Amino acid sequence: MNNSRYPISLHILTLLDDAKGTLVSSDYLAGSININPVLVRKEIINLRKHGFVNSKEGKGGGSFLAKNASDINLGELYKAVKNATILGQSKNEPNPKCPIGKQINQHLNTLYNDAENALIENLSKQTLADFSSKFK
C-alpha cells in the first residue's frame, strides 16, 4: 500500500481489542505505534466515523472498540481508510495521438480496480479477531 493509514488503523484496533473494553489513551496507542499522538487522534476520528471505535474525551478518556472484534471485517477497514489507489496514479496526461497513450489510463484503471478488488476480497475473509489472535 502506498500509505500508512491501514497499518496504523489496524494497529490501533488490535491494541483496543487487546484492552478488552478498557479505555486506551491516544498517547499509549502512539507509543506502541511509535508515531505522534496527533496522527493517532486523526485516525481515531475516522475509525469512530466508520463505527469501529468509540471514545471518551477529557482527562482519563480514551478509546475502545465499538463492536466485537469478530464483527470488524478487515476489508471494510481498508475501504474506510483508503485514500488512493494501491498502485498509484500517473501525474501526466499521455499523448492522445499515440495509439497506446490514448487508451492507457482506461486499461490501467481496469487493472487497478481488479487488483484492489482482489485485495479487498482477501481482506474481507478476515476479521480483527482473526488478526488479533496472532498476538496471543
PDB file of C-alpha atoms in Angstrom:
ATOM      1  CA  MET A   1       0.000   0.000   0.000  1.00  0.00           C
ATOM      2  CA  ASN A   2       1.139   3.474  -0.717  1.00  0.00           C
ATOM      3  CA  ASN A   3       0.302   4.996   2.660  1.00  0.00           C
ATOM      4  CA  SER A   4       0.381   4.125   6.322  1.00  0.00           C
ATOM      5  CA  ARG A   5      -3.262   4.652   7.278  1.00  0.00           C
ATOM      6  CA  TYR A   6      -4.241   0.980   7.059  1.00  0.00           C
ATOM      7  CA  PRO A   7      -1.405  -0.395   9.192  1.00  0.00           C
ATOM      8  CA  ILE A   8      -1.840   2.418  11.729  1.00  0.00           C
ATOM      9  CA  SER A   9      -5.591   1.812  11.950  1.00  0.00           C
ATOM     10  CA  LEU A  10      -5.168  -1.955  12.208  1.00  0.00           C
ATOM     11  CA  HIS A  11      -2.525  -1.454  14.925  1.00  0.00           C
ATOM     12  CA  ILE A  12      -4.940   0.808  16.837  1.00  0.00           C
ATOM     13  CA  LEU A  13      -7.790  -1.679  16.565  1.00  0.00           C
ATOM     14  CA  THR A  14      -5.567  -4.579  17.606  1.00  0.00           C
ATOM     15  CA  LEU A  15      -4.441  -2.670  20.708  1.00  0.00           C
ATOM     16  CA  LEU A  16      -8.043  -1.790  21.549  1.00  0.00           C
ATOM     17  CA  ASP A  17      -9.084  -5.408  21.132  1.00  0.00           C
ATOM     18  CA  ASP A  18      -6.281  -6.453  23.468  1.00  0.00           C
ATOM     19  CA  ALA A  19      -7.513  -3.898  26.040  1.00  0.00           C
ATOM     20  CA  LYS A  20     -10.873  -5.747  26.277  1.00  0.00           C
ATOM     21  CA  GLY A  21     -13.047  -2.646  26.627  1.00  0.00           C
ATOM     22  CA  THR A  22     -10.694  -0.638  28.828  1.00  0.00           C
ATOM     23  CA  LEU A  23     -10.211   2.957  27.710  1.00  0.00           C
ATOM     24  CA  VAL A  24      -6.890   3.339  25.898  1.00  0.00           C
ATOM     25  CA  SER A  25      -5.318   6.787  25.525  1.00  0.00           C
ATOM     26  CA  SER A  26      -4.022   8.141  22.244  1.00  0.00           C
ATOM     27  CA  ASP A  27      -0.642   8.614  23.961  1.00  0.00           C
ATOM     28  CA  TYR A  28      -0.469   4.901  24.761  1.00  0.00           C
ATOM     29  CA  LEU A  29      -1.539   3.959  21.227  1.00  0.00           C
ATOM     30  CA  ALA A  30       1.011   6.379  19.735  1.00  0.00           C
ATOM     31  CA  GLY A  31       3.748   4.916  21.942  1.00  0.00           C
ATOM     32  CA  SER A  32       3.089   1.421  20.642  1.00  0.00           C
ATOM     33  CA  ILE A  33       2.912   2.550  17.016  1.00  0.00           C
ATOM     34  CA  ASN A  34       5.833   4.952  17.528  1.00  0.00           C
ATOM     35  CA  ILE A  35       4.085   7.936  15.940  1.00  0.00           C
ATOM     36  CA  ASN A  36       2.814  11.315  17.088  1.00  0.00           C
ATOM     37  CA  PRO A  37      -0.425  11.134  19.146  1.00  0.00           C
ATOM     38  CA  VAL A  38      -1.970  13.728  16.815  1.00  0.00           C
ATOM     39  CA  LEU A  39      -1.808  11.180  13.968  1.00  0.00           C
ATOM     40  CA  VAL A  40      -3.444   8.595  16.208  1.00  0.00           C
ATOM     41  CA  ARG A  41      -6.239  11.019  17.098  1.00  0.00           C
ATOM     42  CA  LYS A  42      -6.854  11.725  13.384  1.00  0.00           C
ATOM     43  CA  GLU A  43      -7.213   8.002  12.706  1.00  0.00           C
ATOM     44  CA  ILE A  44      -9.414   7.550  15.787  1.00  0.00           C
ATOM     45  CA  ILE A  45     -11.778  10.222  14.401  1.00  0.00           C
ATOM     46  CA  ASN A  46     -12.023   8.304  11.118  1.00  0.00           C
ATOM     47  CA  LEU A  47     -12.428   4.948  12.878  1.00  0.00           C
ATOM     48  CA  ARG A  48     -15.176   6.426  15.059  1.00  0.00           C
ATOM     49  CA  LYS A  49     -16.896   7.881  11.961  1.00  0.00           C
ATOM     50  CA  HIS A  50     -16.992   4.393  10.425  1.00  0.00           C
ATOM     51  CA  GLY A  51     -18.279   2.730  13.593  1.00  0.00           C
ATOM     52  CA  PHE A  52     -15.158   0.818  14.588  1.00  0.00           C
ATOM     53  CA  VAL A  53     -14.371   2.668  17.824  1.00  0.00           C
ATOM     54  CA  ASN A  54     -15.955   4.869  20.455  1.00  0.00           C
ATOM     55  CA  SER A  55     -14.130   7.418  22.566  1.00  0.00           C
ATOM     56  CA  LYS A  56     -14.484   9.228  25.821  1.00  0.00           C
ATOM     57  CA  GLU A  57     -12.854  12.652  25.801  1.00  0.00           C
ATOM     58  CA  GLY A  58     -11.140  14.514  28.585  1.00  0.00           C
ATOM     59  CA  LYS A  59      -8.930  13.515  31.497  1.00  0.00           C
ATOM     60  CA  GLY A  60      -8.992   9.777  31.925  1.00  0.00           C
ATOM     61  CA  GLY A  61     -10.552   9.391  28.490  1.00  0.00           C
ATOM     62  CA  GLY A  62      -9.555   7.133  25.682  1.00  0.00           C
ATOM     63  CA  SER A  63     -10.896   4.847  23.001  1.00  0.00           C
ATOM     64  CA  PHE A  64     -12.401   1.375  22.907  1.00  0.00           C
ATOM     65  CA  LEU A  65     -13.851  -0.932  20.252  1.00  0.00           C
ATOM     66  CA  ALA A  66     -17.405  -0.029  19.272  1.00  0.00           C
ATOM     67  CA  LYS A  67     -18.197  -3.622  18.390  1.00  0.00           C
ATOM     68  CA  ASN A  68     -16.885  -7.112  18.857  1.00  0.00           C
ATOM     69  CA  ALA A  69     -13.558  -7.825  17.122  1.00  0.00           C
ATOM     70  CA  SER A  70     -15.190 -10.743  15.286  1.00  0.00           C
ATOM     71  CA  ASP A  71     -17.594  -8.229  13.697  1.00  0.00           C
ATOM     72  CA  ILE A  72     -14.830  -5.979  12.349  1.00  0.00           C
ATOM     73  CA  ASN A  73     -14.058  -7.014   8.798  1.00  0.00           C
ATOM     74  CA  LEU A  74     -10.563  -6.137   7.557  1.00  0.00           C
ATOM     75  CA  GLY A  75     -11.874  -5.414   4.056  1.00  0.00           C
ATOM     76  CA  GLU A  76     -14.306  -2.869   5.478  1.00  0.00           C
ATOM     77  CA  LEU A  77     -11.437  -1.323   7.442  1.00  0.00           C
ATOM     78  CA  TYR A  78      -9.434  -1.000   4.226  1.00  0.00           C
ATOM     79  CA  LYS A  79     -12.324   0.777   2.496  1.00  0.00           C
ATOM     80  CA  ALA A  80     -12.704   3.123   5.493  1.00  0.00           C
ATOM     81  CA  VAL A  81      -9.075   4.299   5.422  1.00  0.00           C
ATOM     82  CA  LYS A  82      -8.034   4.141   1.781  1.00  0.00           C
ATOM     83  CA  ASN A  83      -7.397   7.466   0.131  1.00  0.00           C
ATOM     84  CA  ALA A  84      -5.584   6.486  -3.059  1.00  0.00           C
ATOM     85  CA  THR A  85      -5.312   3.582  -5.445  1.00  0.00           C
ATOM     86  CA  ILE A  86      -2.952   0.879  -4.254  1.00  0.00           C
ATOM     87  CA  LEU A  87      -0.744   1.051  -7.317  1.00  0.00           C
ATOM     88  CA  GLY A  88      -0.621   4.828  -7.637  1.00  0.00           C
ATOM     89  CA  GLN A  89      -1.665   7.093 -10.444  1.00  0.00           C
ATOM     90  CA  SER A  90       0.171   8.768 -13.294  1.00  0.00           C
ATOM     91  CA  LYS A  91       0.647  12.509 -12.845  1.00  0.00           C
ATOM     92  CA  ASN A  92       0.957  13.327 -16.547  1.00  0.00           C
ATOM     93  CA  GLU A  93      -1.532  13.076 -19.386  1.00  0.00           C
ATOM     94  CA  PRO A  94      -0.476  10.621 -22.107  1.00  0.00           C
ATOM     95  CA  ASN A  95      -0.339  11.754 -25.716  1.00  0.00           C
ATOM     96  CA  PRO A  96      -3.891  11.388 -27.119  1.00  0.00           C
ATOM     97  CA  LYS A  97      -2.449  10.891 -30.631  1.00  0.00           C
ATOM     98  CA  CYS A  98      -0.479   7.819 -29.544  1.00  0.00           C
ATOM     99  CA  PRO A  99      -2.345   4.507 -30.030  1.00  0.00           C
ATOM    100  CA  ILE A 100      -1.153   3.353 -26.585  1.00  0.00           C
ATOM    101  CA  GLY A 101      -1.280   6.727 -24.833  1.00  0.00           C
ATOM    102  CA  LYS A 102      -4.885   7.432 -25.733  1.00  0.00           C
ATOM    103  CA  GLN A 103      -6.031   4.161 -24.110  1.00  0.00           C
ATOM    104  CA  ILE A 104      -3.521   3.557 -21.338  1.00  0.00           C
ATOM    105  CA  ASN A 105      -5.463   5.198 -18.485  1.00  0.00           C
ATOM    106  CA  GLN A 106      -8.614   3.240 -19.270  1.00  0.00           C
ATOM    107  CA  HIS A 107      -6.724  -0.058 -19.160  1.00  0.00           C
ATOM    108  CA  LEU A 108      -4.705   0.945 -16.092  1.00  0.00           C
ATOM    109  CA  ASN A 109      -7.921   1.802 -14.252  1.00  0.00           C
ATOM    110  CA  THR A 110      -9.331  -1.641 -15.039  1.00  0.00           C
ATOM    111  CA  LEU A 111      -6.090  -3.301 -13.920  1.00  0.00           C
ATOM    112  CA  TYR A 112      -6.004  -1.258 -10.691  1.00  0.00           C
ATOM    113  CA  ASN A 113      -9.672  -1.887  -9.908  1.00  0.00           C
ATOM    114  CA  ASP A 114      -9.232  -5.624 -10.409  1.00  0.00           C
ATOM    115  CA  ALA A 115      -6.154  -5.668  -8.151  1.00  0.00           C
ATOM    116  CA  GLU A 116      -7.863  -3.629  -5.458  1.00  0.00           C
ATOM    117  CA  ASN A 117     -10.994  -5.784  -5.599  1.00  0.00           C
ATOM    118  CA  ALA A 118      -8.827  -8.894  -5.141  1.00  0.00           C
ATOM    119  CA  LEU A 119      -7.135  -7.263  -2.143  1.00  0.00           C
ATOM    120  CA  ILE A 120     -10.480  -6.302  -0.587  1.00  0.00           C
ATOM    121  CA  GLU A 121     -11.856  -9.794  -1.237  1.00  0.00           C
ATOM    122  CA  ASN A 122      -8.858 -11.333   0.550  1.00  0.00           C
ATOM    123  CA  LEU A 123      -9.018  -8.906   3.474  1.00  0.00           C
ATOM    124  CA  SER A 124     -12.780  -9.439   3.763  1.00  0.00           C
ATOM    125  CA  LYS A 125     -12.194 -13.092   4.639  1.00  0.00           C
ATOM    126  CA  GLN A 126     -10.543 -11.970   7.877  1.00  0.00           C
ATOM    127  CA  THR A 127     -11.764 -10.195  10.989  1.00  0.00           C
ATOM    128  CA  LEU A 128      -9.976  -8.203  13.623  1.00  0.00           C
ATOM    129  CA  ALA A 129     -10.398 -11.209  15.922  1.00  0.00           C
ATOM    130  CA  ASP A 130      -8.531 -13.385  13.394  1.00  0.00           C
ATOM    131  CA  PHE A 131      -5.724 -10.855  13.173  1.00  0.00           C
ATOM    132  CA  SER A 132      -5.566 -10.218  16.932  1.00  0.00           C
ATOM    133  CA  SER A 133      -5.270 -13.938  17.634  1.00  0.00           C
ATOM    134  CA  LYS A 134      -1.773 -13.868  16.123  1.00  0.00           C
ATOM    135  CA  PHE A 135      -0.580 -11.922  19.184  1.00  0.00           C
ATOM    136  CA  LYS A 136      -1.883 -14.287  21.877  1.00  0.00           C
TER     137      LYS A 136
END
